[in-house]
């Protein structure tokens, strides 16, 4: 049987190669390939090329596993393991020349529904930041050789990240929720890449993070990082716009966020 650490090693090697490709393509200039859910929700040629590379490498290394990628869809497997991949998370940052983008690769067992899978391994590799966050189930979360831990107390208020997504019709409601959260906050961050929001909570760089509308590939690797760093992670069923809610933080702040967001 394959161990989570073996899956972690595969994810790490492929994410590193994929990150080099993304970074090289960024240096050559970005071309927008299409818009997706809204005109602001873009995909670049590099997203597609990087996902194709990851898919190809995984097919060579793990031909019996399933695959679910943001850009190229899904394929079933026979092993019970599925790879969930965001080739470039933070595509808008990438297109605008901001360094906060990441390759996110996770291996999960069971369903590909975030409320049901068991995450086995996850890597969030940010090539322009020169940082690779990684975790295997039961083995902790790591940045290089540093073991990660979430923050536990926020006496001066919490540094909280969130995201607003690409659909303007949901922004007013999200800002209203944010106003309810503000009494907990020392300040707010909007990083623009959910995988990095999650990795930064795992690393104690953020105290907490919440967002509606994340997809499996945005969070599969990052949520394992938070779990393995001692945090709490919640996935709540979709609102009237079909957007599930993700909340992650240390245990104390998690509960405070949950109450303020959901009432
Ligand atoms: C997006 C980013 C962003 C979040 C969006 C995601 P993408 O992913 O993670 O921070 O607010 O909901 O879709 O499109 O850059 O891969
Ligand atoms: Ca993406």
Coordinates of C-alpha atoms and ligand atoms in Angstrom, one line a residue:
X1 CA 0.0 0.0 0.0
X2 CA 1.2 3.5 -0.8
X3 CA 1.8 5.7 2.2
X4 CA 0.9 9.4 2.5
X5 CA 4.6 10.2 2.5
X6 CA 5.2 8.5 -0.8
X7 CA 2.3 10.5 -2.3
X8 CA 3.7 13.7 -0.8
X9 CA 7.1 13.0 -2.4
X10 CA 5.4 12.6 -5.8
X11 CA 3.4 15.8 -5.3
X12 CA 6.5 17.7 -4.3
X13 CA 8.5 16.7 -7.3
X14 CA 5.8 17.4 -9.8
X15 CA 4.8 20.7 -8.2
X16 CA 8.4 21.9 -8.3
X17 CA 8.7 21.1 -12.0
X18 CA 5.2 22.7 -12.7
X19 CA 6.2 25.8 -10.7
X20 CA 9.3 26.3 -12.8
X21 CA 7.2 26.1 -16.0
X22 CA 4.7 28.6 -14.6
X23 CA 7.4 31.0 -13.7
X24 CA 9.2 30.7 -17.0
X25 CA 6.0 31.3 -18.9
X26 CA 5.3 34.3 -16.7
X27 CA 8.7 35.7 -17.6
X28 CA 7.9 35.3 -21.3
X29 CA 4.6 37.2 -21.0
X30 CA 1.1 36.2 -20.2
X31 CA -1.7 35.6 -22.7
X32 CA -5.3 35.3 -21.5
X33 CA -6.8 32.2 -23.1
X34 CA -10.5 32.7 -22.0
X35 CA -12.9 33.9 -19.4
X36 CA -14.8 31.4 -17.3
X37 CA -17.6 32.0 -14.8
X38 CA -17.5 35.8 -15.3
X39 CA -15.4 38.1 -17.4
X40 CA -13.1 38.7 -14.4
X41 CA -12.5 34.9 -14.0
X42 CA -9.7 34.3 -16.4
X43 CA -7.6 31.3 -17.6
X44 CA -4.2 31.9 -19.2
X45 CA -2.4 29.7 -21.7
X46 CA 0.0 28.9 -18.9
X47 CA -2.7 27.5 -16.6
X48 CA -3.6 25.0 -19.3
X49 CA 0.0 24.1 -20.1
X50 CA 1.0 23.6 -16.5
X51 CA -2.1 21.5 -15.8
X52 CA -1.2 19.3 -18.8
X53 CA 2.3 18.8 -17.5
X54 CA 1.0 17.8 -14.0
X55 CA -1.6 15.5 -15.5
X56 CA 1.0 13.8 -17.7
X57 CA 3.5 13.4 -14.9
X58 CA 0.8 11.9 -12.6
X59 CA -0.4 9.5 -15.3
X60 CA 3.2 8.2 -15.6
X61 CA 3.8 7.9 -11.9
X62 CA 0.4 6.8 -10.7
X63 CA -1.6 5.4 -13.7
X64 CA -4.3 3.9 -11.5
X65 CA -5.3 7.0 -9.7
X66 CA -8.1 9.4 -10.5
X67 CA -7.6 13.1 -11.4
X68 CA -9.6 16.3 -10.9
X69 CA -8.1 19.5 -12.3
X70 CA -9.4 23.0 -12.6
X71 CA -8.7 23.4 -16.3
X72 CA -9.0 19.9 -17.7
X73 CA -11.7 18.2 -15.7
X74 CA -11.8 14.8 -14.1
X75 CA -10.9 11.2 -14.8
X76 CA -11.8 8.2 -12.6
X77 CA -9.2 5.8 -11.3
X78 CA -9.2 2.3 -9.8
X79 CA -6.9 2.8 -6.8
X80 CA -9.2 4.9 -4.6
X81 CA -6.7 7.8 -4.7
X82 CA -7.6 11.0 -6.6
X83 CA -5.2 13.9 -7.4
X84 CA -6.8 17.3 -7.1
X85 CA -4.9 20.0 -8.9
X86 CA -4.9 23.7 -9.4
X87 CA -2.1 24.4 -11.8
X88 CA -2.0 28.1 -11.0
X89 CA -4.0 29.3 -8.0
X90 CA -4.1 33.1 -8.0
X91 CA -4.4 33.4 -11.8
X92 CA -5.3 37.1 -11.6
X93 CA -2.2 37.8 -9.5
X94 CA -0.2 35.8 -12.1
X95 CA -1.7 37.8 -15.0
X96 CA -1.0 41.1 -13.2
X97 CA 2.6 40.2 -12.3
X98 CA 2.0 39.7 -8.6
X99 CA 4.1 37.0 -7.0
X100 CA 1.3 35.4 -4.9
X101 CA 0.3 32.5 -7.1
X102 CA 0.9 28.8 -6.4
X103 CA 0.7 25.3 -7.9
X104 CA -1.5 23.3 -5.6
X105 CA -1.5 19.5 -5.8
X106 CA -3.3 17.1 -3.3
X107 CA -3.9 13.4 -3.1
X108 CA -7.2 12.4 -1.5
X109 CA -8.9 9.2 -0.7
X110 CA -12.7 8.5 -1.2
X111 CA -15.0 11.1 -2.7
X112 CA -13.8 14.3 -4.3
X113 CA -16.4 16.3 -2.3
X114 CA -14.5 18.5 0.2
X115 CA -16.9 17.5 3.0
X116 CA -16.2 13.8 2.4
X117 CA -12.6 13.1 1.2
X118 CA -9.7 12.1 3.4
X119 CA -6.7 14.1 2.4
X120 CA -3.5 12.1 2.2
X121 CA -0.9 14.6 0.9
X122 CA -0.8 18.2 -0.2
X123 CA 1.8 20.6 -1.7
X124 CA 1.3 24.4 -2.3
X125 CA 4.4 25.6 -4.2
X126 CA 4.7 29.3 -4.8
X127 CA 7.6 29.7 -7.3
X128 CA 7.8 33.5 -7.4
X129 CA 7.9 33.5 -3.6
X130 CA 10.4 30.7 -3.5
X131 CA 8.3 28.8 -0.9
X132 CA 6.9 25.3 -0.8
X133 CA 4.4 24.3 1.9
X134 CA 3.8 20.6 2.2
X135 CA 2.0 18.0 4.3
X136 CA 1.3 14.3 4.5
X137 CA -1.5 12.9 6.7
X138 CA -0.2 12.3 10.2
X139 CA 3.2 13.7 9.4
X140 CA 2.7 17.4 10.1
X141 CA 2.8 20.5 7.8
X142 CA 6.2 21.9 6.7
X143 CA 7.8 24.9 5.1
X144 CA 11.2 23.6 4.1
X145 CA 12.5 22.0 7.3
X146 CA 10.4 24.1 9.6
X147 CA 7.4 22.4 11.1
X148 CA 4.3 24.6 10.9
X149 CA 1.7 25.5 13.6
X150 CA -1.3 27.7 13.6
X151 CA -1.6 30.6 16.0
X152 CA -3.5 29.9 19.2
X153 CA -4.5 33.3 20.7
X154 CA -5.1 36.7 19.2
X155 CA -5.0 39.2 22.1
X156 CA -4.5 42.2 19.7
X157 CA -7.2 41.0 17.3
X158 CA -6.8 38.5 14.5
X159 CA -5.1 39.0 11.2
X160 CA -7.8 37.5 8.9
X161 CA -7.8 36.9 5.2
X162 CA -10.8 36.5 3.0
X163 CA -11.8 36.5 -0.7
X164 CA -14.6 37.9 -2.7
X165 CA -14.6 35.8 -5.8
X166 CA -15.3 37.0 -9.3
X167 CA -19.1 37.5 -9.3
X168 CA -20.0 41.1 -8.6
X169 CA -23.5 40.2 -7.6
X170 CA -22.3 38.5 -4.4
X171 CA -19.8 41.2 -3.3
X172 CA -22.3 43.3 -1.3
X173 CA -23.4 40.3 0.8
X174 CA -19.8 39.2 1.3
X175 CA -18.9 42.7 2.5
X176 CA -21.8 42.6 5.0
X177 CA -20.4 39.4 6.4
X178 CA -17.0 40.9 6.6
X179 CA -18.4 43.8 8.6
X180 CA -19.7 41.3 11.2
X181 CA -16.2 39.7 11.4
X182 CA -14.4 43.0 11.8
X183 CA -14.7 43.2 15.6
X184 CA -12.4 40.1 15.7
X185 CA -9.8 41.6 13.4
X186 CA -6.6 43.6 13.9
X187 CA -6.6 43.8 10.1
X188 CA -7.7 42.1 6.9
X189 CA -5.8 40.7 4.0
X190 CA -6.9 39.7 0.5
X191 CA -4.0 37.6 -0.9
X192 CA -5.8 36.5 -4.1
X193 CA -4.8 32.8 -3.9
X194 CA -6.8 30.6 -1.7
X195 CA -4.1 27.9 -1.5
X196 CA -1.7 30.5 -0.1
X197 CA -4.3 31.9 2.3
X198 CA -4.6 28.4 3.7
X199 CA -0.8 27.8 3.7
X200 CA -0.3 31.1 5.5
X201 CA -2.8 30.1 8.2
X202 CA -0.9 26.8 8.7
X203 CA 2.3 28.8 9.0
X204 CA 0.9 31.3 11.6
X205 CA 1.3 34.2 9.1
X206 CA -2.5 34.7 9.2
X207 CA -4.7 33.9 12.2
X208 CA -7.7 32.8 10.2
X209 CA -9.3 32.8 6.7
X210 CA -12.8 32.4 5.4
X211 CA -14.3 32.5 1.9
X212 CA -17.4 31.4 0.1
X213 CA -17.3 29.7 -3.3
X214 CA -14.0 27.8 -3.2
X215 CA -13.7 24.8 -5.4
X216 CA -12.0 21.5 -4.5
X217 CA -8.8 22.4 -6.3
X218 CA -8.5 25.7 -4.4
X219 CA -8.4 24.1 -1.0
X220 CA -7.5 20.4 -1.2
X221 CA -3.8 20.8 -0.5
X222 CA -4.1 23.9 1.7
X223 CA -6.7 22.5 4.0
X224 CA -4.5 19.5 4.8
X225 CA -1.7 22.0 5.7
X226 CA -4.0 23.7 8.2
X227 CA -5.2 20.4 9.7
X228 CA -1.7 19.1 10.1
X229 CA -0.6 22.4 11.7
X230 CA -3.2 22.0 14.4
X231 CA -5.9 24.2 13.0
X232 CA -9.6 23.6 12.5
X233 CA -11.1 23.6 9.1
X234 CA -14.8 23.7 8.2
X235 CA -16.6 23.2 5.0
X236 CA -20.3 24.4 5.1
X237 CA -22.9 23.6 2.5
X238 CA -23.7 26.1 -0.2
X239 CA -25.7 29.3 0.2
X240 CA -28.4 30.5 -2.2
X241 CA -25.7 31.4 -4.8
X242 CA -24.4 27.8 -4.6
X243 CA -21.2 28.9 -2.8
X244 CA -20.0 26.6 0.0
X245 CA -18.2 28.3 2.9
X246 CA -14.7 27.5 4.1
X247 CA -13.5 28.6 7.5
X248 CA -10.0 27.9 8.8
X249 CA -8.2 29.1 12.0
X250 CA -6.8 28.0 15.3
X251 CA -9.6 26.4 17.4
X252 CA -10.5 29.5 19.4
X253 CA -10.7 31.9 16.5
X254 CA -12.4 29.3 14.3
X255 CA -15.4 29.1 16.7
X256 CA -15.6 32.9 16.9
X257 CA -15.6 33.2 13.1
X258 CA -18.1 30.4 12.7
X259 CA -20.6 32.2 15.0
X260 CA -20.1 35.6 13.4
X261 CA -20.4 34.3 9.9
X262 CA -23.2 31.8 10.3
X263 CA -25.0 33.3 13.3
Ligands
LIG1 C1 -9.1 31.8 -7.2 C2 -8.2 32.3 -6.0 C3 -8.9 33.4 -5.3 C4 -10.3 33.1 -4.8 C5 -11.1 32.5 -5.9 C6 -10.4 31.4 -6.6 P1 -7.9 30.9 -9.3 O1 -8.5 30.8 -7.8 O2 -7.9 31.3 -5.2 O3 -8.2 33.9 -4.2 O4 -10.9 34.2 -4.2 O5 -12.3 32.0 -5.4 O6 -11.2 30.9 -7.7 O7 -9.0 31.2 -10.2 O8 -6.9 32.0 -9.3 O9 -7.3 29.6 -9.6
LIG2 CA1 -6.5 28.1 -11.1

